[in-house]
Amino acid sequence: MSFNRHAARYINNLSNKLRRRIDAFPSRAVFSGSQGKVLHFVLAQNRDVFQKDIEEEFSLRPPTATQLLKKMEQNGLIRREVTAEDGRMKRILVSEKARQYQDVVMADITNLDEELTRGISREEMEVFFKVIEKMMHNMS
């Protein structure tokens, strides 16, 4: 394999491009790209969401997720509510302030995904997901 064709290099380059694109979202003036991604995730769920879900979805370490969620809570985007079943578990609830941006956040992420996958067939995307899942497993 030539130096220019290393998977890690391509993934890093794509990650940088995605980060720059997310940083240019209109909602970026209100909250960070990381906060927007978490909001998108929480808003898209039809179930209770907990910190552990955020950690798993975004491959975050617990202290990183805690800091991110604390900042979102300070910014009035979410609140964390203790569950009756387990006092250690805190359900993440989206605030009314964040709900005002729901359409913008959802559109930003949807448009980014459409742009990213433009011209790629369903079959190619299936292969991509199989390969990327194997890579993520290899790195676990």
mmCIF file of N, CA and C in Angstrom:
data_model
loop_
_atom_site.group_PDB
_atom_site.id
_atom_site.type_symbol
_atom_site.label_atom_id
_atom_site.label_comp_id
_atom_site.label_asym_id
_atom_site.label_seq_id
_atom_site.Cartn_x
_atom_site.Cartn_y
_atom_site.Cartn_z
ATOM 1 N N MET A 1 0.848 -1.181 0.000
ATOM 2 C CA MET A 1 0.000 0.000 0.000
ATOM 3 C C MET A 1 0.895 1.246 0.000
ATOM 4 N N SER A 2 0.588 2.193 -0.868
ATOM 5 C CA SER A 2 1.397 3.406 -0.919
ATOM 6 C C SER A 2 1.030 4.323 0.245
ATOM 7 N N PHE A 3 1.951 5.225 0.573
ATOM 8 C CA PHE A 3 1.747 6.153 1.689
ATOM 9 C C PHE A 3 0.447 6.943 1.540
ATOM 10 N N ASN A 4 0.104 7.333 0.335
ATOM 11 C CA ASN A 4 -1.072 8.160 0.107
ATOM 12 C C ASN A 4 -2.389 7.404 0.264
ATOM 13 N N ARG A 5 -2.350 6.098 0.423
ATOM 14 C CA ARG A 5 -3.575 5.309 0.498
ATOM 15 C C ARG A 5 -3.800 4.667 1.867
ATOM 16 N N HIS A 6 -3.251 5.225 2.932
ATOM 17 C CA HIS A 6 -3.479 4.697 4.268
ATOM 18 C C HIS A 6 -4.875 5.096 4.751
ATOM 19 N N ALA A 7 -5.629 4.110 5.245
ATOM 20 C CA ALA A 7 -6.997 4.349 5.708
ATOM 21 C C ALA A 7 -7.046 5.435 6.781
ATOM 22 N N ALA A 8 -6.138 5.373 7.739
ATOM 23 C CA ALA A 8 -6.148 6.341 8.839
ATOM 24 C C ALA A 8 -5.989 7.772 8.324
ATOM 25 N N ARG A 9 -5.147 7.943 7.325
ATOM 26 C CA ARG A 9 -4.928 9.283 6.762
ATOM 27 C C ARG A 9 -6.204 9.802 6.092
ATOM 28 N N TYR A 10 -6.863 8.946 5.326
ATOM 29 C CA TYR A 10 -8.110 9.347 4.664
ATOM 30 C C TYR A 10 -9.197 9.674 5.691
ATOM 31 N N ILE A 11 -9.315 8.837 6.704
ATOM 32 C CA ILE A 11 -10.330 9.067 7.730
ATOM 33 C C ILE A 11 -10.044 10.373 8.461
ATOM 34 N N ASN A 12 -8.792 10.638 8.774
ATOM 35 C CA ASN A 12 -8.416 11.881 9.445
ATOM 36 C C ASN A 12 -8.752 13.095 8.563
ATOM 37 N N ASN A 13 -8.443 13.010 7.281
ATOM 38 C CA ASN A 13 -8.743 14.117 6.365
ATOM 39 C C ASN A 13 -10.249 14.358 6.275
ATOM 40 N N LEU A 14 -11.022 13.275 6.168
ATOM 41 C CA LEU A 14 -12.479 13.417 6.108
ATOM 42 C C LEU A 14 -13.002 14.002 7.412
ATOM 43 N N SER A 15 -12.476 13.546 8.537
ATOM 44 C CA SER A 15 -12.893 14.064 9.838
ATOM 45 C C SER A 15 -12.637 15.563 9.938
ATOM 46 N N ASN A 16 -11.484 16.016 9.470
ATOM 47 C CA ASN A 16 -11.170 17.449 9.487
ATOM 48 C C ASN A 16 -12.146 18.236 8.625
ATOM 49 N N LYS A 17 -12.461 17.712 7.436
ATOM 50 C CA LYS A 17 -13.412 18.402 6.546
ATOM 51 C C LYS A 17 -14.800 18.465 7.182
ATOM 52 N N LEU A 18 -15.220 17.374 7.800
ATOM 53 C CA LEU A 18 -16.523 17.353 8.467
ATOM 54 C C LEU A 18 -16.564 18.348 9.615
ATOM 55 N N ARG A 19 -15.495 18.389 10.408
ATOM 56 C CA ARG A 19 -15.444 19.310 11.541
ATOM 57 C C ARG A 19 -15.545 20.762 11.055
ATOM 58 N N ARG A 20 -14.829 21.078 9.978
ATOM 59 C CA ARG A 20 -14.890 22.447 9.435
ATOM 60 C C ARG A 20 -16.298 22.774 8.935
ATOM 61 N N ARG A 21 -16.942 21.806 8.300
ATOM 62 C CA ARG A 21 -18.294 22.022 7.776
ATOM 63 C C ARG A 21 -19.278 22.228 8.928
ATOM 64 N N ILE A 22 -19.148 21.411 9.966
ATOM 65 C CA ILE A 22 -20.027 21.538 11.136
ATOM 66 C C ILE A 22 -19.794 22.881 11.827
ATOM 67 N N ASP A 23 -18.545 23.318 11.881
ATOM 68 C CA ASP A 23 -18.242 24.617 12.493
ATOM 69 C C ASP A 23 -18.849 25.782 11.714
ATOM 70 N N ALA A 24 -19.226 25.547 10.466
ATOM 71 C CA ALA A 24 -19.825 26.600 9.641
ATOM 72 C C ALA A 24 -21.356 26.580 9.684
ATOM 73 N N PHE A 25 -21.952 25.644 10.419
ATOM 74 C CA PHE A 25 -23.416 25.582 10.530
ATOM 75 C C PHE A 25 -23.951 26.898 11.086
ATOM 76 N N PRO A 26 -25.117 27.337 10.615
ATOM 77 C CA PRO A 26 -25.725 28.558 11.164
ATOM 78 C C PRO A 26 -25.954 28.479 12.675
ATOM 79 N N SER A 27 -26.283 27.313 13.178
ATOM 80 C CA SER A 27 -26.552 27.141 14.611
ATOM 81 C C SER A 27 -25.284 27.292 15.450
ATOM 82 N N ARG A 28 -24.127 27.301 14.806
ATOM 83 C CA ARG A 28 -22.841 27.383 15.496
ATOM 84 C C ARG A 28 -22.723 28.657 16.333
ATOM 85 N N ALA A 29 -23.472 29.683 15.956
ATOM 86 C CA ALA A 29 -23.448 30.933 16.718
ATOM 87 C C ALA A 29 -24.102 30.760 18.095
ATOM 88 N N VAL A 30 -24.951 29.736 18.231
ATOM 89 C CA VAL A 30 -25.679 29.522 19.474
ATOM 90 C C VAL A 30 -25.027 28.457 20.343
ATOM 91 N N PHE A 31 -24.495 27.400 19.702
ATOM 92 C CA PHE A 31 -23.848 26.321 20.446
ATOM 93 C C PHE A 31 -22.792 25.670 19.576
ATOM 94 N N SER A 32 -21.895 24.919 20.240
ATOM 95 C CA SER A 32 -20.773 24.317 19.526
ATOM 96 C C SER A 32 -21.236 23.181 18.619
ATOM 97 N N GLY A 33 -20.360 22.783 17.722
ATOM 98 C CA GLY A 33 -20.656 21.672 16.833
ATOM 99 C C GLY A 33 -20.915 20.395 17.606
ATOM 100 N N SER A 34 -20.148 20.159 18.654
ATOM 101 C CA SER A 34 -20.349 18.968 19.494
ATOM 102 C C SER A 34 -21.712 19.012 20.171
ATOM 103 N N GLN A 35 -22.083 20.182 20.662
ATOM 104 C CA GLN A 35 -23.384 20.321 21.303
ATOM 105 C C GLN A 35 -24.502 20.097 20.286
ATOM 106 N N GLY A 36 -24.317 20.605 19.063
ATOM 107 C CA GLY A 36 -25.311 20.408 18.006
ATOM 108 C C GLY A 36 -25.477 18.941 17.650
ATOM 109 N N LYS A 37 -24.362 18.205 17.591
ATOM 110 C CA LYS A 37 -24.435 16.773 17.284
ATOM 111 C C LYS A 37 -25.178 16.024 18.390
ATOM 112 N N VAL A 38 -24.903 16.393 19.639
ATOM 113 C CA VAL A 38 -25.596 15.744 20.753
ATOM 114 C C VAL A 38 -27.078 16.096 20.719
ATOM 115 N N LEU A 39 -27.393 17.360 20.474
ATOM 116 C CA LEU A 39 -28.806 17.761 20.375
ATOM 117 C C LEU A 39 -29.509 16.982 19.266
ATOM 118 N N HIS A 40 -28.870 16.872 18.120
ATOM 119 C CA HIS A 40 -29.454 16.117 17.010
ATOM 120 C C HIS A 40 -29.747 14.690 17.448
ATOM 121 N N PHE A 41 -28.782 14.064 18.109
ATOM 122 C CA PHE A 41 -28.946 12.688 18.564
ATOM 123 C C PHE A 41 -30.113 12.568 19.541
ATOM 124 N N VAL A 42 -30.149 13.441 20.544
ATOM 125 C CA VAL A 42 -31.194 13.363 21.566
ATOM 126 C C VAL A 42 -32.565 13.645 20.950
ATOM 127 N N LEU A 43 -32.641 14.647 20.082
ATOM 128 C CA LEU A 43 -33.917 14.992 19.449
ATOM 129 C C LEU A 43 -34.436 13.882 18.537
ATOM 130 N N ALA A 44 -33.542 13.100 17.961
ATOM 131 C CA ALA A 44 -33.940 12.053 17.017
ATOM 132 C C ALA A 44 -34.391 10.765 17.710
ATOM 133 N N GLN A 45 -34.205 10.674 19.025
ATOM 134 C CA GLN A 45 -34.546 9.446 19.741
ATOM 135 C C GLN A 45 -36.016 9.415 20.136
ATOM 136 N N ASN A 46 -36.566 8.212 20.143
ATOM 137 C CA ASN A 46 -37.935 7.998 20.610
ATOM 138 C C ASN A 46 -37.907 7.243 21.938
ATOM 139 N N ARG A 47 -36.856 7.465 22.700
ATOM 140 C CA ARG A 47 -36.677 6.787 23.987
ATOM 141 C C ARG A 47 -35.897 7.717 24.904
ATOM 142 N N ASP A 48 -35.832 7.321 26.167
ATOM 143 C CA ASP A 48 -35.026 8.087 27.113
ATOM 144 C C ASP A 48 -33.553 7.988 26.718
ATOM 145 N N VAL A 49 -32.832 9.086 26.904
ATOM 146 C CA VAL A 49 -31.405 9.147 26.595
ATOM 147 C C VAL A 49 -30.653 9.468 27.879
ATOM 148 N N PHE A 50 -29.543 8.733 28.080
ATOM 149 C CA PHE A 50 -28.703 8.912 29.258
ATOM 150 C C PHE A 50 -27.281 9.217 28.811
ATOM 151 N N GLN A 51 -26.448 9.654 29.763
ATOM 152 C CA GLN A 51 -25.065 9.988 29.425
ATOM 153 C C GLN A 51 -24.365 8.820 28.743
ATOM 154 N N LYS A 52 -24.617 7.611 29.206
ATOM 155 C CA LYS A 52 -23.969 6.416 28.634
ATOM 156 C C LYS A 52 -24.281 6.318 27.134
ATOM 157 N N ASP A 53 -25.500 6.684 26.733
ATOM 158 C CA ASP A 53 -25.880 6.668 25.319
ATOM 159 C C ASP A 53 -25.037 7.655 24.516
ATOM 160 N N ILE A 54 -24.790 8.825 25.096
ATOM 161 C CA ILE A 54 -23.972 9.852 24.437
ATOM 162 C C ILE A 54 -22.536 9.344 24.310
ATOM 163 N N GLU A 55 -22.023 8.746 25.372
ATOM 164 C CA GLU A 55 -20.661 8.206 25.357
ATOM 165 C C GLU A 55 -20.504 7.174 24.244
ATOM 166 N N GLU A 56 -21.466 6.267 24.142
ATOM 167 C CA GLU A 56 -21.393 5.209 23.131
ATOM 168 C C GLU A 56 -21.571 5.751 21.721
ATOM 169 N N GLU A 57 -22.528 6.632 21.529
ATOM 170 C CA GLU A 57 -22.821 7.162 20.187
ATOM 171 C C GLU A 57 -21.643 7.933 19.609
ATOM 172 N N PHE A 58 -20.950 8.697 20.453
ATOM 173 C CA PHE A 58 -19.888 9.569 19.971
ATOM 174 C C PHE A 58 -18.488 9.110 20.394
ATOM 175 N N SER A 59 -18.388 7.906 20.925
ATOM 176 C CA SER A 59 -17.109 7.340 21.379
ATOM 177 C C SER A 59 -16.375 8.302 22.322
ATOM 178 N N LEU A 60 -17.108 8.786 23.312
ATOM 179 C CA LEU A 60 -16.542 9.718 24.288
ATOM 180 C C LEU A 60 -16.228 8.998 25.583
ATOM 181 N N ARG A 61 -15.181 9.451 26.249
ATOM 182 C CA ARG A 61 -14.881 8.955 27.585
ATOM 183 C C ARG A 61 -15.831 9.641 28.558
ATOM 184 N N PRO A 62 -16.166 8.976 29.668
ATOM 185 C CA PRO A 62 -17.118 9.569 30.622
ATOM 186 C C PRO A 62 -16.801 11.003 31.053
ATOM 187 N N PRO A 63 -15.532 11.346 31.387
ATOM 188 C CA PRO A 63 -15.279 12.742 31.789
ATOM 189 C C PRO A 63 -15.557 13.747 30.666
ATOM 190 N N THR A 64 -15.276 13.356 29.436
ATOM 191 C CA THR A 64 -15.525 14.244 28.296
ATOM 192 C C THR A 64 -17.021 14.464 28.112
ATOM 193 N N ALA A 65 -17.782 13.380 28.195
ATOM 194 C CA ALA A 65 -19.240 13.482 28.063
ATOM 195 C C ALA A 65 -19.816 14.318 29.203
ATOM 196 N N THR A 66 -19.306 14.125 30.405
ATOM 197 C CA THR A 66 -19.782 14.895 31.558
ATOM 198 C C THR A 66 -19.563 16.389 31.335
ATOM 199 N N GLN A 67 -18.370 16.768 30.890
ATOM 200 C CA GLN A 67 -18.072 18.185 30.635
ATOM 201 C C GLN A 67 -18.971 18.755 29.549
ATOM 202 N N LEU A 68 -19.162 18.010 28.476
ATOM 203 C CA LEU A 68 -20.013 18.460 27.369
ATOM 204 C C LEU A 68 -21.443 18.676 27.856
ATOM 205 N N LEU A 69 -21.981 17.712 28.596
ATOM 206 C CA LEU A 69 -23.361 17.822 29.080
ATOM 207 C C LEU A 69 -23.500 18.930 30.123
ATOM 208 N N LYS A 70 -22.481 19.129 30.974
ATOM 209 C CA LYS A 70 -22.513 20.234 31.944
ATOM 210 C C LYS A 70 -22.588 21.569 31.224
ATOM 211 N N LYS A 71 -21.776 21.715 30.178
ATOM 212 C CA LYS A 71 -21.763 22.963 29.412
ATOM 213 C C LYS A 71 -23.123 23.190 28.739
ATOM 214 N N MET A 72 -23.701 22.120 28.191
ATOM 215 C CA MET A 72 -25.017 22.237 27.553
ATOM 216 C C MET A 72 -26.078 22.621 28.586
ATOM 217 N N GLU A 73 -25.953 22.095 29.792
ATOM 218 C CA GLU A 73 -26.893 22.427 30.861
ATOM 219 C C GLU A 73 -26.716 23.892 31.273
ATOM 220 N N GLN A 74 -25.471 24.344 31.398
ATOM 221 C CA GLN A 74 -25.190 25.746 31.743
ATOM 222 C C GLN A 74 -25.734 26.690 30.673
ATOM 223 N N ASN A 75 -25.683 26.253 29.411
ATOM 224 C CA ASN A 75 -26.176 27.073 28.301
ATOM 225 C C ASN A 75 -27.692 26.988 28.145
ATOM 226 N N GLY A 76 -28.350 26.208 29.003
ATOM 227 C CA GLY A 76 -29.806 26.110 28.961
ATOM 228 C C GLY A 76 -30.339 25.251 27.820
ATOM 229 N N LEU A 77 -29.496 24.370 27.251
ATOM 230 C CA LEU A 77 -29.932 23.531 26.132
ATOM 231 C C LEU A 77 -30.560 22.219 26.594
ATOM 232 N N ILE A 78 -30.111 21.716 27.732
ATOM 233 C CA ILE A 78 -30.647 20.469 28.283
ATOM 234 C C ILE A 78 -30.811 20.615 29.779
ATOM 235 N N ARG A 79 -31.510 19.658 30.351
ATOM 236 C CA ARG A 79 -31.483 19.487 31.795
ATOM 237 C C ARG A 79 -31.402 17.993 32.047
ATOM 238 N N ARG A 80 -30.802 17.652 33.172
ATOM 239 C CA ARG A 80 -30.648 16.245 33.531
ATOM 240 C C ARG A 80 -31.543 15.961 34.727
ATOM 241 N N GLU A 81 -32.316 14.886 34.591
ATOM 242 C CA GLU A 81 -33.310 14.539 35.598
ATOM 243 C C GLU A 81 -33.009 13.144 36.151
ATOM 244 N N VAL A 82 -32.949 13.027 37.459
ATOM 245 C CA VAL A 82 -32.698 11.743 38.105
ATOM 246 C C VAL A 82 -33.902 10.843 37.879
ATOM 247 N N THR A 83 -33.641 9.578 37.562
ATOM 248 C CA THR A 83 -34.740 8.630 37.351
ATOM 249 C C THR A 83 -35.179 8.040 38.685
ATOM 250 N N ALA A 84 -36.438 7.660 38.761
ATOM 251 C CA ALA A 84 -36.983 7.063 39.974
ATOM 252 C C ALA A 84 -36.384 5.674 40.212
ATOM 253 N N GLU A 85 -36.049 4.991 39.116
ATOM 254 C CA GLU A 85 -35.532 3.617 39.215
ATOM 255 C C GLU A 85 -34.117 3.558 39.774
ATOM 256 N N ASP A 86 -33.295 4.549 39.438
ATOM 257 C CA ASP A 86 -31.885 4.527 39.839
ATOM 258 C C ASP A 86 -31.404 5.964 39.998
ATOM 259 N N GLY A 87 -31.151 6.367 41.217
ATOM 260 C CA GLY A 87 -30.748 7.744 41.504
ATOM 261 C C GLY A 87 -29.453 8.169 40.846
ATOM 262 N N ARG A 88 -28.645 7.182 40.409
ATOM 263 C CA ARG A 88 -27.381 7.507 39.741
ATOM 264 C C ARG A 88 -27.585 7.822 38.267
ATOM 265 N N MET A 89 -28.695 7.368 37.713
ATOM 266 C CA MET A 89 -28.981 7.575 36.284
ATOM 267 C C MET A 89 -29.713 8.902 36.096
ATOM 268 N N LYS A 90 -29.221 9.708 35.154
ATOM 269 C CA LYS A 90 -29.878 10.982 34.862
ATOM 270 C C LYS A 90 -30.314 10.996 33.404
ATOM 271 N N ARG A 91 -31.598 11.151 33.211
ATOM 272 C CA ARG A 91 -32.188 11.252 31.881
ATOM 273 C C ARG A 91 -31.859 12.629 31.317
ATOM 274 N N ILE A 92 -31.493 12.681 30.044
ATOM 275 C CA ILE A 92 -31.176 13.949 29.390
ATOM 276 C C ILE A 92 -32.425 14.451 28.679
ATOM 277 N N LEU A 93 -32.868 15.631 29.065
ATOM 278 C CA LEU A 93 -34.061 16.230 28.484
ATOM 279 C C LEU A 93 -33.686 17.528 27.769
ATOM 280 N N VAL A 94 -34.232 17.706 26.595
ATOM 281 C CA VAL A 94 -33.961 18.895 25.793
ATOM 282 C C VAL A 94 -34.847 20.033 26.295
ATOM 283 N N SER A 95 -34.251 21.214 26.467
ATOM 284 C CA SER A 95 -34.996 22.377 26.957
ATOM 285 C C SER A 95 -35.826 23.004 25.840
ATOM 286 N N GLU A 96 -36.713 23.884 26.253
ATOM 287 C CA GLU A 96 -37.509 24.626 25.263
ATOM 288 C C GLU A 96 -36.605 25.496 24.391
ATOM 289 N N LYS A 97 -35.563 26.064 25.006
ATOM 290 C CA LYS A 97 -34.596 26.872 24.247
ATOM 291 C C LYS A 97 -34.007 26.047 23.109
ATOM 292 N N ALA A 98 -33.582 24.817 23.410
ATOM 293 C CA ALA A 98 -32.988 23.950 22.384
ATOM 294 C C ALA A 98 -34.027 23.544 21.345
ATOM 295 N N ARG A 99 -35.267 23.316 21.782
ATOM 296 C CA ARG A 99 -36.324 22.914 20.838
ATOM 297 C C ARG A 99 -36.574 23.997 19.780
ATOM 298 N N GLN A 100 -36.284 25.252 20.126
ATOM 299 C CA GLN A 100 -36.424 26.344 19.158
ATOM 300 C C GLN A 100 -35.486 26.142 17.970
ATOM 301 N N TYR A 101 -34.390 25.432 18.208
ATOM 302 C CA TYR A 101 -33.386 25.203 17.165
ATOM 303 C C TYR A 101 -33.503 23.820 16.535
ATOM 304 N N GLN A 102 -34.524 23.052 16.917
ATOM 305 C CA GLN A 102 -34.663 21.674 16.459
ATOM 306 C C GLN A 102 -34.645 21.571 14.933
ATOM 307 N N ASP A 103 -35.438 22.370 14.263
ATOM 308 C CA ASP A 103 -35.498 22.298 12.801
ATOM 309 C C ASP A 103 -34.156 22.640 12.166
ATOM 310 N N VAL A 104 -33.475 23.648 12.707
ATOM 311 C CA VAL A 104 -32.181 24.064 12.167
ATOM 312 C C VAL A 104 -31.142 22.959 12.364
ATOM 313 N N VAL A 105 -31.101 22.394 13.574
ATOM 314 C CA VAL A 105 -30.133 21.333 13.877
ATOM 315 C C VAL A 105 -30.384 20.119 12.983
ATOM 316 N N MET A 106 -31.646 19.714 12.878
ATOM 317 C CA MET A 106 -31.976 18.541 12.067
ATOM 318 C C MET A 106 -31.640 18.803 10.601
ATOM 319 N N ALA A 107 -31.945 19.991 10.096
ATOM 320 C CA ALA A 107 -31.654 20.321 8.698
ATOM 321 C C ALA A 107 -30.147 20.361 8.448
ATOM 322 N N ASP A 108 -29.384 20.949 9.381
ATOM 323 C CA ASP A 108 -27.928 21.010 9.223
ATOM 324 C C ASP A 108 -27.341 19.613 9.056
ATOM 325 N N ILE A 109 -27.700 18.707 9.948
ATOM 326 C CA ILE A 109 -27.137 17.354 9.923
ATOM 327 C C ILE A 109 -27.630 16.587 8.705
ATOM 328 N N THR A 110 -28.903 16.715 8.386
ATOM 329 C CA THR A 110 -29.461 16.015 7.221
ATOM 330 C C THR A 110 -28.802 16.500 5.932
ATOM 331 N N ASN A 111 -28.652 17.809 5.793
ATOM 332 C CA ASN A 111 -28.015 18.363 4.591
ATOM 333 C C ASN A 111 -26.559 17.928 4.478
ATOM 334 N N LEU A 112 -25.858 17.910 5.603
ATOM 335 C CA LEU A 112 -24.468 17.463 5.599
ATOM 336 C C LEU A 112 -24.373 16.014 5.138
ATOM 337 N N ASP A 113 -25.243 15.161 5.661
ATOM 338 C CA ASP A 113 -25.226 13.750 5.288
ATOM 339 C C ASP A 113 -25.551 13.573 3.809
ATOM 340 N N GLU A 114 -26.515 14.337 3.309
ATOM 341 C CA GLU A 114 -26.868 14.258 1.879
ATOM 342 C C GLU A 114 -25.697 14.692 1.001
ATOM 343 N N GLU A 115 -25.033 15.768 1.400
ATOM 344 C CA GLU A 115 -23.867 16.247 0.648
ATOM 345 C C GLU A 115 -22.743 15.209 0.675
ATOM 346 N N LEU A 116 -22.506 14.655 1.838
ATOM 347 C CA LEU A 116 -21.437 13.680 2.032
ATOM 348 C C LEU A 116 -21.648 12.419 1.194
ATOM 349 N N THR A 117 -22.890 11.986 1.046
ATOM 350 C CA THR A 117 -23.175 10.715 0.359
ATOM 351 C C THR A 117 -23.686 10.891 -1.072
ATOM 352 N N ARG A 118 -23.674 12.106 -1.571
ATOM 353 C CA ARG A 118 -24.149 12.373 -2.937
ATOM 354 C C ARG A 118 -23.344 11.548 -3.947
ATOM 355 N N GLY A 119 -24.056 10.876 -4.850
ATOM 356 C CA GLY A 119 -23.401 10.105 -5.891
ATOM 357 C C GLY A 119 -22.915 8.732 -5.442
ATOM 358 N N ILE A 120 -23.256 8.335 -4.234
ATOM 359 C CA ILE A 120 -22.845 7.028 -3.711
ATOM 360 C C ILE A 120 -24.092 6.152 -3.626
ATOM 361 N N SER A 121 -24.020 4.982 -4.227
ATOM 362 C CA SER A 121 -25.179 4.089 -4.267
ATOM 363 C C SER A 121 -25.459 3.475 -2.901
ATOM 364 N N ARG A 122 -26.658 2.951 -2.756
ATOM 365 C CA ARG A 122 -27.064 2.266 -1.528
ATOM 366 C C ARG A 122 -26.118 1.083 -1.248
ATOM 367 N N GLU A 123 -25.756 0.360 -2.306
ATOM 368 C CA GLU A 123 -24.864 -0.791 -2.159
ATOM 369 C C GLU A 123 -23.478 -0.343 -1.682
ATOM 370 N N GLU A 124 -22.973 0.747 -2.252
ATOM 371 C CA GLU A 124 -21.674 1.274 -1.827
ATOM 372 C C GLU A 124 -21.720 1.717 -0.358
ATOM 373 N N MET A 125 -22.844 2.303 0.045
ATOM 374 C CA MET A 125 -22.981 2.735 1.439
ATOM 375 C C MET A 125 -23.017 1.522 2.370
ATOM 376 N N GLU A 126 -23.647 0.437 1.947
ATOM 377 C CA GLU A 126 -23.668 -0.778 2.769
ATOM 378 C C GLU A 126 -22.252 -1.313 2.970
ATOM 379 N N VAL A 127 -21.457 -1.316 1.893
ATOM 380 C CA VAL A 127 -20.062 -1.756 1.999
ATOM 381 C C VAL A 127 -19.297 -0.811 2.923
ATOM 382 N N PHE A 128 -19.503 0.486 2.749
ATOM 383 C CA PHE A 128 -18.838 1.477 3.597
ATOM 384 C C PHE A 128 -19.135 1.213 5.074
ATOM 385 N N PHE A 129 -20.414 1.024 5.406
ATOM 386 C CA PHE A 129 -20.779 0.810 6.807
ATOM 387 C C PHE A 129 -20.185 -0.488 7.349
ATOM 388 N N LYS A 130 -20.150 -1.529 6.547
ATOM 389 C CA LYS A 130 -19.532 -2.790 7.001
ATOM 390 C C LYS A 130 -18.047 -2.571 7.290
ATOM 391 N N VAL A 131 -17.364 -1.881 6.390
ATOM 392 C CA VAL A 131 -15.933 -1.648 6.559
ATOM 393 C C VAL A 131 -15.670 -0.743 7.760
ATOM 394 N N ILE A 132 -16.400 0.347 7.877
ATOM 395 C CA ILE A 132 -16.142 1.288 8.979
ATOM 396 C C ILE A 132 -16.466 0.646 10.322
ATOM 397 N N GLU A 133 -17.502 -0.191 10.370
ATOM 398 C CA GLU A 133 -17.828 -0.889 11.614
ATOM 399 C C GLU A 133 -16.709 -1.856 11.997
ATOM 400 N N LYS A 134 -16.127 -2.530 11.014
ATOM 401 C CA LYS A 134 -14.991 -3.430 11.294
ATOM 402 C C LYS A 134 -13.813 -2.607 11.805
ATOM 403 N N MET A 135 -13.561 -1.455 11.194
ATOM 404 C CA MET A 135 -12.458 -0.607 11.645
ATOM 405 C C MET A 135 -12.686 -0.128 13.073
ATOM 406 N N MET A 136 -13.912 0.269 13.383
ATOM 407 C CA MET A 136 -14.204 0.743 14.733
ATOM 408 C C MET A 136 -14.043 -0.407 15.733
ATOM 409 N N HIS A 137 -14.454 -1.594 15.347
ATOM 410 C CA HIS A 137 -14.273 -2.773 16.202
ATOM 411 C C HIS A 137 -12.776 -3.035 16.417
ATOM 412 N N ASN A 138 -11.996 -2.930 15.354
ATOM 413 C CA ASN A 138 -10.552 -3.146 15.462
ATOM 414 C C ASN A 138 -9.896 -2.166 16.429
ATOM 415 N N MET A 139 -10.431 -0.965 16.527
ATOM 416 C CA MET A 139 -9.852 0.066 17.376
ATOM 417 C C MET A 139 -10.385 0.007 18.815
ATOM 418 N N SER A 140 -11.338 -0.869 19.078
ATOM 419 C CA SER A 140 -11.915 -0.989 20.432
ATOM 420 C C SER A 140 -10.994 -1.737 21.364
#
